[in-house]
Amino acid sequence: MKISARNVIKGTIKAIEIGPVNAEVIIEVAPSLEMTSIITKNSCEKLGLAKGKEVYAVVKASNVMIGTE
Amino acid sequence: MKISARNVIKGTIKAIEIGPVNAEVIIEVAPSLEMTSIITKNSCEKLGLAKGKEVYAVVKASNVMIGTE
Amino acid sequence: MKISARNVIKGTIKAIEIGPVNAEVIIEVAPSLEMTSIITKNSCEKLGLAKGKEVYAVVKASNVMIGTE
Amino acid sequence: MKISARNVIKGTIKAIEIGPVNAEVIIEVAPSLEMTSIITKNSCEKLGLAKGKEVYAVVKASNVMIGTE
Amino acid sequence: MKISARNVIKGTIKAIEIGPVNAEVIIEVAPSLEMTSIITKNSCEKLGLAKGKEVYAVVKASNVMIGTE
Amino acid sequence: MKISARNVIKGTIKAIEIGPVNAEVIIEVAPSLEMTSIITKNSCEKLGLAKGKEVYAVVKASNVMIGTE
């Protein structure tokens, strides 16, 4: 499936912390650049996510804010 | 301000396309890694966004999905 | 790509209204059941969306609220 | 209350899984078409959600992505 | 309809700016406290929104971030 | 950091309920006006959130819906 989300960023899972409903997944998308995702525990199992697996971080453009210093 | 969003990613604005209500902003966050943001035109002006400006792409962890091949 | 989003619903595009930055897409997912999506105009073009095309409406579970009467 | 969300889809709760903060609710919105929602445990209790109850799945259009094969 | 969204905040519309697809609506929810909403132009018309109308700003708890100084 | 989110609302934390992955935070933003936020437990700890602390509730305009009676 191709998806309309404008941000589809390749990376590798560094860590997964699983709770009763949700799971937190840390993905390394570039050297010293990590992204954090919260998905359901069920999605985590359905996709067979595990440390070291190659995945994509997917973010809809309307969910990206911009900060300035 | 420090923010609870888990993803605060430094980058440089490569392009801005401004519409009547929203604007699309392209941010380079690593070599050959760009993120796209849709924010309001008013935020764009309030923050003084322009091509070349250093900014942060900010994404709440619950808005990051995971894709696999 | 398989995606962590829990809601991946097959349907057919009934109408597209394109603005300068965003586009509104109406998808029929079951008889007399339509879903409405706002995506960027650029995504719309990148995916080659058009009336009659078979697509999936994709929604992350944390973006589904529940209403009661 | 009427709501601006463009997707207000009638259905019946098939299953609820309650965690310490969030709950996962499965709603059947058409024959063999289910939607999954993550809401707070507190909302779940406030609305009196239970298996078999008629509810609406409510999704803002900007949270609906589109996938293609 | 009662909704699972934890934030349902009464207010009065102060301004509406309508674009080709989306509209920006400013709502005063307390003295000198305004909230800004982006919804589709179609929702704006469907709900008959206009300056001075009493409305509710509705936000899902998972879409509220926290900032600190 | 200044942020593109249009809604940055000052308040005081009234209560925090921490789960294994997420936390629910109640913020008083005006007399008898509370907002509820779900963030990760890790963000909660990183920001040192506690009852009585002054914080900002931050919401992107595209995540604010409008309800009418």
CSV table of C-alpha atoms in Angstrom, one decimal:
chain,number,residue,atom,x,y,z
A,1,MET,CA,0.0,0.0,0.0
A,2,LYS,CA,1.2,3.5,-0.8
A,3,ILE,CA,-0.1,6.1,1.7
A,4,SER,CA,-1.0,9.8,1.4
A,5,ALA,CA,1.0,10.6,4.5
A,6,ARG,CA,3.8,12.9,3.4
A,7,ASN,CA,6.3,11.7,5.9
A,8,VAL,CA,7.4,8.1,5.5
A,9,ILE,CA,10.8,7.8,7.0
A,10,LYS,CA,12.9,4.6,7.0
A,11,GLY,CA,14.6,3.5,10.2
A,12,THR,CA,15.4,0.7,12.6
A,13,ILE,CA,13.6,-0.2,15.9
A,14,LYS,CA,15.9,0.5,18.9
A,15,ALA,CA,13.5,-0.2,21.7
A,16,ILE,CA,9.9,-1.3,22.4
A,17,GLU,CA,8.1,-0.8,25.7
A,18,ILE,CA,4.8,-2.6,25.8
A,19,GLY,CA,1.9,-1.6,28.1
A,20,PRO,CA,-1.6,-3.2,28.5
A,21,VAL,CA,-3.2,-1.2,25.6
A,22,ASN,CA,-0.4,0.9,24.0
A,23,ALA,CA,3.2,0.4,23.2
A,24,GLU,CA,6.0,2.9,22.8
A,25,VAL,CA,8.4,2.2,19.9
A,26,ILE,CA,11.8,4.1,19.4
A,27,ILE,CA,13.0,4.2,15.8
A,28,GLU,CA,16.4,5.4,14.7
A,29,VAL,CA,15.9,7.2,11.4
A,30,ALA,CA,19.4,8.7,10.9
A,31,PRO,CA,22.6,8.7,12.9
A,32,SER,CA,21.7,10.1,16.4
A,33,LEU,CA,18.2,10.9,15.2
A,34,GLU,CA,15.4,8.9,16.8
A,35,MET,CA,11.7,9.1,16.5
A,36,THR,CA,9.2,7.9,19.1
A,37,SER,CA,5.8,6.3,18.3
A,38,ILE,CA,2.9,5.3,20.4
A,39,ILE,CA,0.8,2.6,18.7
A,40,THR,CA,-1.6,-0.1,20.1
A,41,LYS,CA,-0.1,-3.2,21.5
A,42,ASN,CA,-2.2,-5.1,19.0
A,43,SER,CA,-0.6,-3.3,16.0
A,44,CYS,CA,2.7,-4.0,17.5
A,45,GLU,CA,2.0,-7.7,17.5
A,46,LYS,CA,0.2,-7.7,14.2
A,47,LEU,CA,3.3,-6.2,12.5
A,48,GLY,CA,5.7,-8.4,14.4
A,49,LEU,CA,7.7,-5.4,15.6
A,50,ALA,CA,11.0,-6.2,17.4
A,51,LYS,CA,14.3,-4.5,18.2
A,52,GLY,CA,16.4,-4.3,15.1
A,53,LYS,CA,13.5,-4.6,12.6
A,54,GLU,CA,13.5,-2.2,9.6
A,55,VAL,CA,10.4,-0.1,9.7
A,56,TYR,CA,9.0,3.3,8.5
A,57,ALA,CA,7.9,6.1,10.8
A,58,VAL,CA,4.8,7.5,9.1
A,59,VAL,CA,3.4,11.0,10.0
A,60,LYS,CA,0.6,12.9,8.3
A,61,ALA,CA,1.9,16.5,7.4
A,62,SER,CA,-1.0,18.1,9.3
A,63,ASN,CA,0.5,16.5,12.5
A,64,VAL,CA,3.9,18.1,12.1
A,65,MET,CA,4.2,21.4,14.0
A,66,ILE,CA,7.1,23.8,13.7
A,67,GLY,CA,9.1,25.3,16.5
A,68,THR,CA,11.6,28.2,16.5
A,69,GLU,CA,14.2,29.4,19.0
B,1,MET,CA,9.1,26.6,26.3
B,2,LYS,CA,9.9,22.9,26.6
B,3,ILE,CA,7.2,20.6,25.1
B,4,SER,CA,5.9,17.2,25.9
B,5,ALA,CA,6.0,16.1,22.3
B,6,ARG,CA,8.6,13.3,22.1
B,7,ASN,CA,9.8,14.2,18.6
B,8,VAL,CA,11.6,17.6,18.3
B,9,ILE,CA,13.8,17.4,15.3
B,10,LYS,CA,16.2,20.2,14.2
B,11,GLY,CA,16.2,21.1,10.6
B,12,THR,CA,16.3,23.9,7.9
B,13,ILE,CA,13.4,25.1,5.8
B,14,LYS,CA,13.8,24.2,2.2
B,15,ALA,CA,10.5,25.5,0.8
B,16,ILE,CA,7.3,27.1,1.8
B,17,GLU,CA,4.0,27.1,-0.2
B,18,ILE,CA,1.4,29.5,1.2
B,19,GLY,CA,-2.3,29.1,0.6
B,20,PRO,CA,-5.3,31.2,1.8
B,21,VAL,CA,-5.6,29.4,5.2
B,22,ASN,CA,-2.8,26.8,5.4
B,23,ALA,CA,0.8,26.7,4.4
B,24,GLU,CA,3.0,23.7,3.5
B,25,VAL,CA,6.6,23.8,4.8
B,26,ILE,CA,9.4,21.4,3.8
B,27,ILE,CA,12.1,21.0,6.4
B,28,GLU,CA,15.5,19.2,5.8
B,29,VAL,CA,16.2,17.3,9.1
B,30,ALA,CA,19.2,15.2,7.9
B,31,PRO,CA,21.1,14.8,4.6
B,32,SER,CA,18.4,13.7,2.0
B,33,LEU,CA,15.8,13.4,4.8
B,34,GLU,CA,12.9,15.9,4.5
B,35,MET,CA,9.8,16.4,6.6
B,36,THR,CA,6.6,18.1,5.4
B,37,SER,CA,4.4,20.2,7.7
B,38,ILE,CA,1.0,21.8,7.2
B,39,ILE,CA,0.4,24.7,9.6
B,40,THR,CA,-1.8,27.8,9.4
B,41,LYS,CA,-0.7,30.7,7.3
B,42,ASN,CA,-1.0,32.8,10.4
B,43,SER,CA,1.5,30.6,12.3
B,44,CYS,CA,3.8,30.8,9.4
B,45,GLU,CA,3.8,34.6,9.6
B,46,LYS,CA,3.8,34.8,13.4
B,47,LEU,CA,7.0,32.7,13.5
B,48,GLY,CA,8.6,34.5,10.6
B,49,LEU,CA,9.3,31.3,8.7
B,50,ALA,CA,11.3,31.6,5.5
B,51,LYS,CA,13.6,29.4,3.3
B,52,GLY,CA,16.9,28.8,5.1
B,53,LYS,CA,15.6,29.4,8.6
B,54,GLU,CA,16.6,26.9,11.3
B,55,VAL,CA,13.5,25.3,12.9
B,56,TYR,CA,12.3,22.2,14.7
B,57,ALA,CA,9.8,19.7,13.3
B,58,VAL,CA,7.6,18.8,16.3
B,59,VAL,CA,5.5,15.7,16.4
B,60,LYS,CA,3.5,14.1,19.3
B,61,ALA,CA,4.4,10.4,19.6
B,62,SER,CA,0.8,9.4,19.3
B,63,ASN,CA,0.8,10.8,15.8
B,64,VAL,CA,3.6,8.6,14.6
B,65,MET,CA,2.5,5.4,12.9
B,66,ILE,CA,4.7,2.5,11.9
B,67,GLY,CA,4.9,0.8,8.5
B,68,THR,CA,6.6,-2.4,7.5
B,69,GLU,CA,7.3,-3.9,4.1
C,1,MET,CA,3.8,-1.3,3.1
C,2,LYS,CA,1.7,-2.6,6.0
C,3,ILE,CA,0.8,0.1,8.4
C,4,SER,CA,0.2,0.1,12.2
C,5,ALA,CA,-3.0,2.2,11.8
C,6,ARG,CA,-5.8,-0.1,13.0
C,7,ASN,CA,-8.4,1.3,10.6
C,8,VAL,CA,-7.7,0.5,6.9
C,9,ILE,CA,-11.0,0.6,5.1
C,10,LYS,CA,-11.5,-0.2,1.4
C,11,GLY,CA,-13.6,2.1,-0.7
C,12,THR,CA,-14.1,4.0,-3.9
C,13,ILE,CA,-13.5,7.7,-4.5
C,14,LYS,CA,-16.8,9.5,-5.1
C,15,ALA,CA,-15.6,13.1,-5.3
C,16,ILE,CA,-12.4,15.2,-5.0
C,17,GLU,CA,-12.3,19.0,-4.3
C,18,ILE,CA,-8.9,20.4,-4.8
C,19,GLY,CA,-7.7,23.7,-3.1
C,20,PRO,CA,-4.4,25.5,-3.3
C,21,VAL,CA,-2.8,23.5,-0.4
C,22,ASN,CA,-5.3,20.8,0.6
C,23,ALA,CA,-7.8,18.6,-1.1
C,24,GLU,CA,-11.0,17.1,0.2
C,25,VAL,CA,-11.7,13.5,-0.9
C,26,ILE,CA,-15.0,11.6,-0.4
C,27,ILE,CA,-14.7,7.8,-0.2
C,28,GLU,CA,-17.6,5.4,-0.3
C,29,VAL,CA,-16.6,2.5,2.0
C,30,ALA,CA,-20.0,0.7,2.2
C,31,PRO,CA,-23.4,1.2,0.6
C,32,SER,CA,-24.5,4.7,1.8
C,33,LEU,CA,-21.5,5.0,4.1
C,34,GLU,CA,-19.0,7.7,3.0
C,35,MET,CA,-15.8,8.9,4.7
C,36,THR,CA,-14.2,12.3,4.1
C,37,SER,CA,-10.5,12.9,4.0
C,38,ILE,CA,-8.4,16.1,3.9
C,39,ILE,CA,-4.9,15.5,2.5
C,40,THR,CA,-2.4,17.7,0.8
C,41,LYS,CA,-2.9,18.5,-2.9
C,42,ASN,CA,0.6,17.1,-3.5
C,43,SER,CA,-0.4,13.7,-2.0
C,44,CYS,CA,-3.5,13.7,-4.1
C,45,GLU,CA,-1.4,14.1,-7.3
C,46,LYS,CA,1.4,11.8,-6.1
C,47,LEU,CA,-1.1,8.9,-5.6
C,48,GLY,CA,-3.0,9.7,-8.8
C,49,LEU,CA,-6.3,10.0,-7.0
C,50,ALA,CA,-9.4,10.3,-9.2
C,51,LYS,CA,-13.1,9.7,-9.1
C,52,GLY,CA,-13.8,6.0,-9.3
C,53,LYS,CA,-10.4,4.9,-8.0
C,54,GLU,CA,-10.3,2.1,-5.4
C,55,VAL,CA,-8.5,3.3,-2.3
C,56,TYR,CA,-8.2,2.7,1.5
C,57,ALA,CA,-9.3,5.2,4.1
C,58,VAL,CA,-6.6,4.9,6.8
C,59,VAL,CA,-7.2,6.2,10.4
C,60,LYS,CA,-5.1,5.7,13.5
C,61,ALA,CA,-7.1,4.3,16.4
C,62,SER,CA,-6.2,7.2,18.7
C,63,ASN,CA,-7.9,9.5,16.2
C,64,VAL,CA,-11.3,7.8,16.5
C,65,MET,CA,-13.6,9.3,19.1
C,66,ILE,CA,-16.9,7.8,20.2
C,67,GLY,CA,-20.3,9.5,20.4
C,68,THR,CA,-23.5,8.4,22.1
C,69,GLU,CA,-27.0,9.7,22.0
D,1,MET,CA,-24.4,18.4,20.2
D,2,LYS,CA,-23.7,18.5,16.5
D,3,ILE,CA,-20.0,18.3,15.7
D,4,SER,CA,-17.8,19.6,12.9
D,5,ALA,CA,-16.1,16.2,12.4
D,6,ARG,CA,-17.1,15.1,8.9
D,7,ASN,CA,-17.1,11.4,9.8
D,8,VAL,CA,-19.8,10.4,12.2
D,9,ILE,CA,-20.5,6.7,11.6
D,10,LYS,CA,-23.2,4.7,13.4
D,11,GLY,CA,-22.2,1.3,14.8
D,12,THR,CA,-22.4,-1.2,17.6
D,13,ILE,CA,-19.7,-2.0,20.2
D,14,LYS,CA,-18.3,-5.5,19.7
D,15,ALA,CA,-15.5,-5.5,22.3
D,16,ILE,CA,-13.9,-3.3,24.9
D,17,GLU,CA,-10.4,-3.8,26.4
D,18,ILE,CA,-9.7,-1.5,29.3
D,19,GLY,CA,-6.2,-0.5,30.5
D,20,PRO,CA,-5.0,1.7,33.3
D,21,VAL,CA,-5.3,5.0,31.3
D,22,ASN,CA,-6.7,4.1,27.9
D,23,ALA,CA,-9.3,1.7,26.5
D,24,GLU,CA,-9.6,0.1,23.1
D,25,VAL,CA,-13.1,-0.1,21.7
D,26,ILE,CA,-14.1,-2.1,18.6
D,27,ILE,CA,-17.2,-0.9,16.8
D,28,GLU,CA,-19.0,-2.7,14.0
D,29,VAL,CA,-20.1,0.0,11.5
D,30,ALA,CA,-21.3,-2.2,8.7
D,31,PRO,CA,-21.4,-6.0,8.0
D,32,SER,CA,-17.8,-7.2,8.4
D,33,LEU,CA,-16.5,-3.6,8.7
D,34,GLU,CA,-15.1,-2.7,12.1
D,35,MET,CA,-13.4,0.4,13.4
D,36,THR,CA,-11.0,0.6,16.4
D,37,SER,CA,-10.9,3.5,18.8
D,38,ILE,CA,-8.5,4.3,21.6
D,39,ILE,CA,-10.1,6.7,24.2
D,40,THR,CA,-9.4,7.3,27.8
D,41,LYS,CA,-10.7,4.8,30.4
D,42,ASN,CA,-12.5,7.8,32.0
D,43,SER,CA,-14.4,8.6,28.8
D,44,CYS,CA,-15.3,5.0,28.5
D,45,GLU,CA,-16.9,5.1,32.0
D,46,LYS,CA,-18.5,8.6,31.5
D,47,LEU,CA,-20.3,7.4,28.4
D,48,GLY,CA,-21.3,4.1,29.9
D,49,LEU,CA,-19.8,2.1,27.0
D,50,ALA,CA,-20.5,-1.6,26.9
D,51,LYS,CA,-20.6,-4.4,24.4
D,52,GLY,CA,-23.8,-4.2,22.3
D,53,LYS,CA,-24.3,-0.4,22.9
D,54,GLU,CA,-25.1,1.7,19.8
D,55,VAL,CA,-22.5,4.4,19.3
D,56,TYR,CA,-20.9,6.6,16.7
D,57,ALA,CA,-17.3,6.5,15.5
D,58,VAL,CA,-16.3,10.1,15.1
D,59,VAL,CA,-13.3,11.1,13.0
D,60,LYS,CA,-12.1,14.6,11.9
D,61,ALA,CA,-11.5,14.6,8.1
D,62,SER,CA,-7.9,15.8,8.6
D,63,ASN,CA,-7.2,12.6,10.4
D,64,VAL,CA,-8.2,10.3,7.5
D,65,MET,CA,-5.3,9.3,5.2
D,66,ILE,CA,-5.7,7.6,1.9
D,67,GLY,CA,-3.8,4.5,0.8
D,68,THR,CA,-3.6,2.9,-2.7
D,69,GLU,CA,-2.3,-0.4,-3.9
E,1,MET,CA,-24.7,13.4,20.8
E,2,LYS,CA,-22.3,13.1,23.8
E,3,ILE,CA,-18.7,12.6,22.8
E,4,SER,CA,-15.7,10.8,24.3
E,5,ALA,CA,-13.5,13.9,23.7
E,6,ARG,CA,-12.4,15.0,27.2
E,7,ASN,CA,-12.2,18.7,26.3
E,8,VAL,CA,-15.6,20.2,25.4
E,9,ILE,CA,-15.2,23.9,26.1
E,10,LYS,CA,-18.1,26.5,25.7
E,11,GLY,CA,-17.3,29.7,23.9
E,12,THR,CA,-18.4,32.3,21.3
E,13,ILE,CA,-17.2,32.7,17.8
E,14,LYS,CA,-15.1,35.9,17.4
E,15,ALA,CA,-14.0,35.5,13.8
E,16,ILE,CA,-14.1,33.2,10.8
E,17,GLU,CA,-11.8,33.2,7.8
E,18,ILE,CA,-12.9,30.9,5.0
E,19,GLY,CA,-10.6,29.4,2.4
E,20,PRO,CA,-11.4,27.2,-0.6
E,21,VAL,CA,-11.2,23.9,1.4
E,22,ASN,CA,-10.6,24.9,5.1
E,23,ALA,CA,-11.8,27.6,7.4
E,24,GLU,CA,-10.1,29.1,10.5
E,25,VAL,CA,-12.5,29.8,13.4
E,26,ILE,CA,-11.5,31.9,16.5
E,27,ILE,CA,-13.5,31.0,19.6
E,28,GLU,CA,-13.5,33.0,22.9
E,29,VAL,CA,-13.7,30.4,25.7
E,30,ALA,CA,-13.1,32.7,28.7
E,31,PRO,CA,-12.2,36.4,29.1
E,32,SER,CA,-9.1,37.0,27.1
E,33,LEU,CA,-8.7,33.3,26.3
E,34,GLU,CA,-9.2,32.4,22.7
E,35,MET,CA,-8.9,29.0,20.9
E,36,THR,CA,-8.3,28.6,17.2
E,37,SER,CA,-9.8,25.8,15.1
E,38,ILE,CA,-9.3,24.7,11.5
E,39,ILE,CA,-12.2,22.8,10.1
E,40,THR,CA,-13.5,22.2,6.6
E,41,LYS,CA,-15.4,24.9,4.8
E,42,ASN,CA,-18.2,22.4,4.4
E,43,SER,CA,-18.5,21.7,8.1
E,44,CYS,CA,-18.5,25.5,8.7
E,45,GLU,CA,-21.6,25.8,6.4
E,46,LYS,CA,-23.3,22.6,7.7
E,47,LEU,CA,-23.2,23.9,11.3
E,48,GLY,CA,-24.2,27.4,10.2
E,49,LEU,CA,-21.2,29.0,12.0
E,50,ALA,CA,-21.1,32.8,12.2
E,51,LYS,CA,-19.5,35.5,14.4
E,52,GLY,CA,-21.3,35.7,17.8
E,53,LYS,CA,-22.7,32.1,17.7
E,54,GLU,CA,-22.3,30.0,20.8
E,55,VAL,CA,-20.2,26.9,20.2
E,56,TYR,CA,-18.0,24.3,21.8
E,57,ALA,CA,-14.3,23.8,21.1
E,58,VAL,CA,-13.8,20.0,21.2
E,59,VAL,CA,-10.4,18.5,21.6
E,60,LYS,CA,-9.4,14.8,22.2
E,61,ALA,CA,-7.1,14.5,25.2
E,62,SER,CA,-4.5,12.7,23.1
E,63,ASN,CA,-4.2,15.9,21.0
E,64,VAL,CA,-3.3,18.1,24.0
E,65,MET,CA,0.5,18.5,24.6
E,66,ILE,CA,2.0,20.1,27.6
E,67,GLY,CA,4.7,22.9,27.6
E,68,THR,CA,6.8,24.2,30.5
E,69,GLU,CA,9.0,27.2,30.8
F,1,MET,CA,11.1,27.4,21.7
F,2,LYS,CA,8.2,29.1,20.1
F,3,ILE,CA,5.7,26.7,18.5
F,4,SER,CA,3.4,26.9,15.5
F,5,ALA,CA,0.5,25.5,17.5
F,6,ARG,CA,-2.1,28.2,17.6
F,7,ASN,CA,-3.4,27.2,21.1
F,8,VAL,CA,-0.9,27.7,23.9
F,9,ILE,CA,-3.0,28.1,27.1
F,10,LYS,CA,-1.5,28.8,30.5
F,11,GLY,CA,-2.7,26.8,33.4
F,12,THR,CA,-1.9,24.8,36.6
F,13,ILE,CA,-1.7,21.1,37.0
F,14,LYS,CA,-4.6,19.8,39.2
F,15,ALA,CA,-4.0,16.1,38.9
F,16,ILE,CA,-1.8,13.5,37.3
F,17,GLU,CA,-2.7,9.8,36.8
F,18,ILE,CA,0.2,7.7,35.5
F,19,GLY,CA,-0.1,4.4,33.7
F,20,PRO,CA,2.6,2.1,32.3
F,21,VAL,CA,3.0,3.9,29.0
F,22,ASN,CA,0.7,7.0,29.1
F,23,ALA,CA,-0.3,9.6,31.7
F,24,GLU,CA,-3.4,11.7,32.1
F,25,VAL,CA,-2.8,15.2,33.2
F,26,ILE,CA,-5.6,17.6,34.2
F,27,ILE,CA,-4.8,21.3,33.8
F,28,GLU,CA,-6.9,24.3,35.1
F,29,VAL,CA,-6.7,27.0,32.5
F,30,ALA,CA,-9.3,29.4,33.9
F,31,PRO,CA,-11.6,29.4,36.9
F,32,SER,CA,-13.7,26.2,36.6
F,33,LEU,CA,-12.2,25.4,33.1
F,34,GLU,CA,-10.0,22.3,33.0
F,35,MET,CA,-8.3,20.7,30.1
F,36,THR,CA,-7.2,17.0,29.9
F,37,SER,CA,-4.1,15.8,28.3
F,38,ILE,CA,-2.7,12.4,27.5
F,39,ILE,CA,1.0,12.3,27.1
F,40,THR,CA,3.7,9.6,27.5
F,41,LYS,CA,4.8,8.7,31.0
F,42,ASN,CA,8.3,9.5,29.8
F,43,SER,CA,7.4,13.0,28.8
F,44,CYS,CA,5.7,13.5,32.1
F,45,GLU,CA,9.0,12.6,33.9
F,46,LYS,CA,11.2,14.5,31.5
F,47,LEU,CA,9.3,17.7,32.1
F,48,GLY,CA,9.1,17.1,35.9
F,49,LEU,CA,5.3,17.5,35.9
F,50,ALA,CA,3.6,17.6,39.3
F,51,LYS,CA,0.4,18.8,40.9
F,52,GLY,CA,0.5,22.6,41.2
F,53,LYS,CA,3.1,23.2,38.5
F,54,GLU,CA,2.4,26.0,36.0
F,55,VAL,CA,2.3,24.6,32.5
F,56,TYR,CA,0.8,25.3,29.0
F,57,ALA,CA,-1.8,23.2,27.3
F,58,VAL,CA,-0.7,23.2,23.6
F,59,VAL,CA,-3.1,22.2,20.8
F,60,LYS,CA,-2.6,22.4,17.1
F,61,ALA,CA,-5.6,24.3,15.4
F,62,SER,CA,-6.3,21.3,13.1
F,63,ASN,CA,-7.0,19.2,16.2
F,64,VAL,CA,-9.8,21.5,17.5
F,65,MET,CA,-13.3,20.6,16.4
F,66,ILE,CA,-16.4,22.6,16.8
F,67,GLY,CA,-19.7,21.5,18.3
F,68,THR,CA,-23.1,23.2,18.3
F,69,GLU,CA,-26.3,22.6,20.2
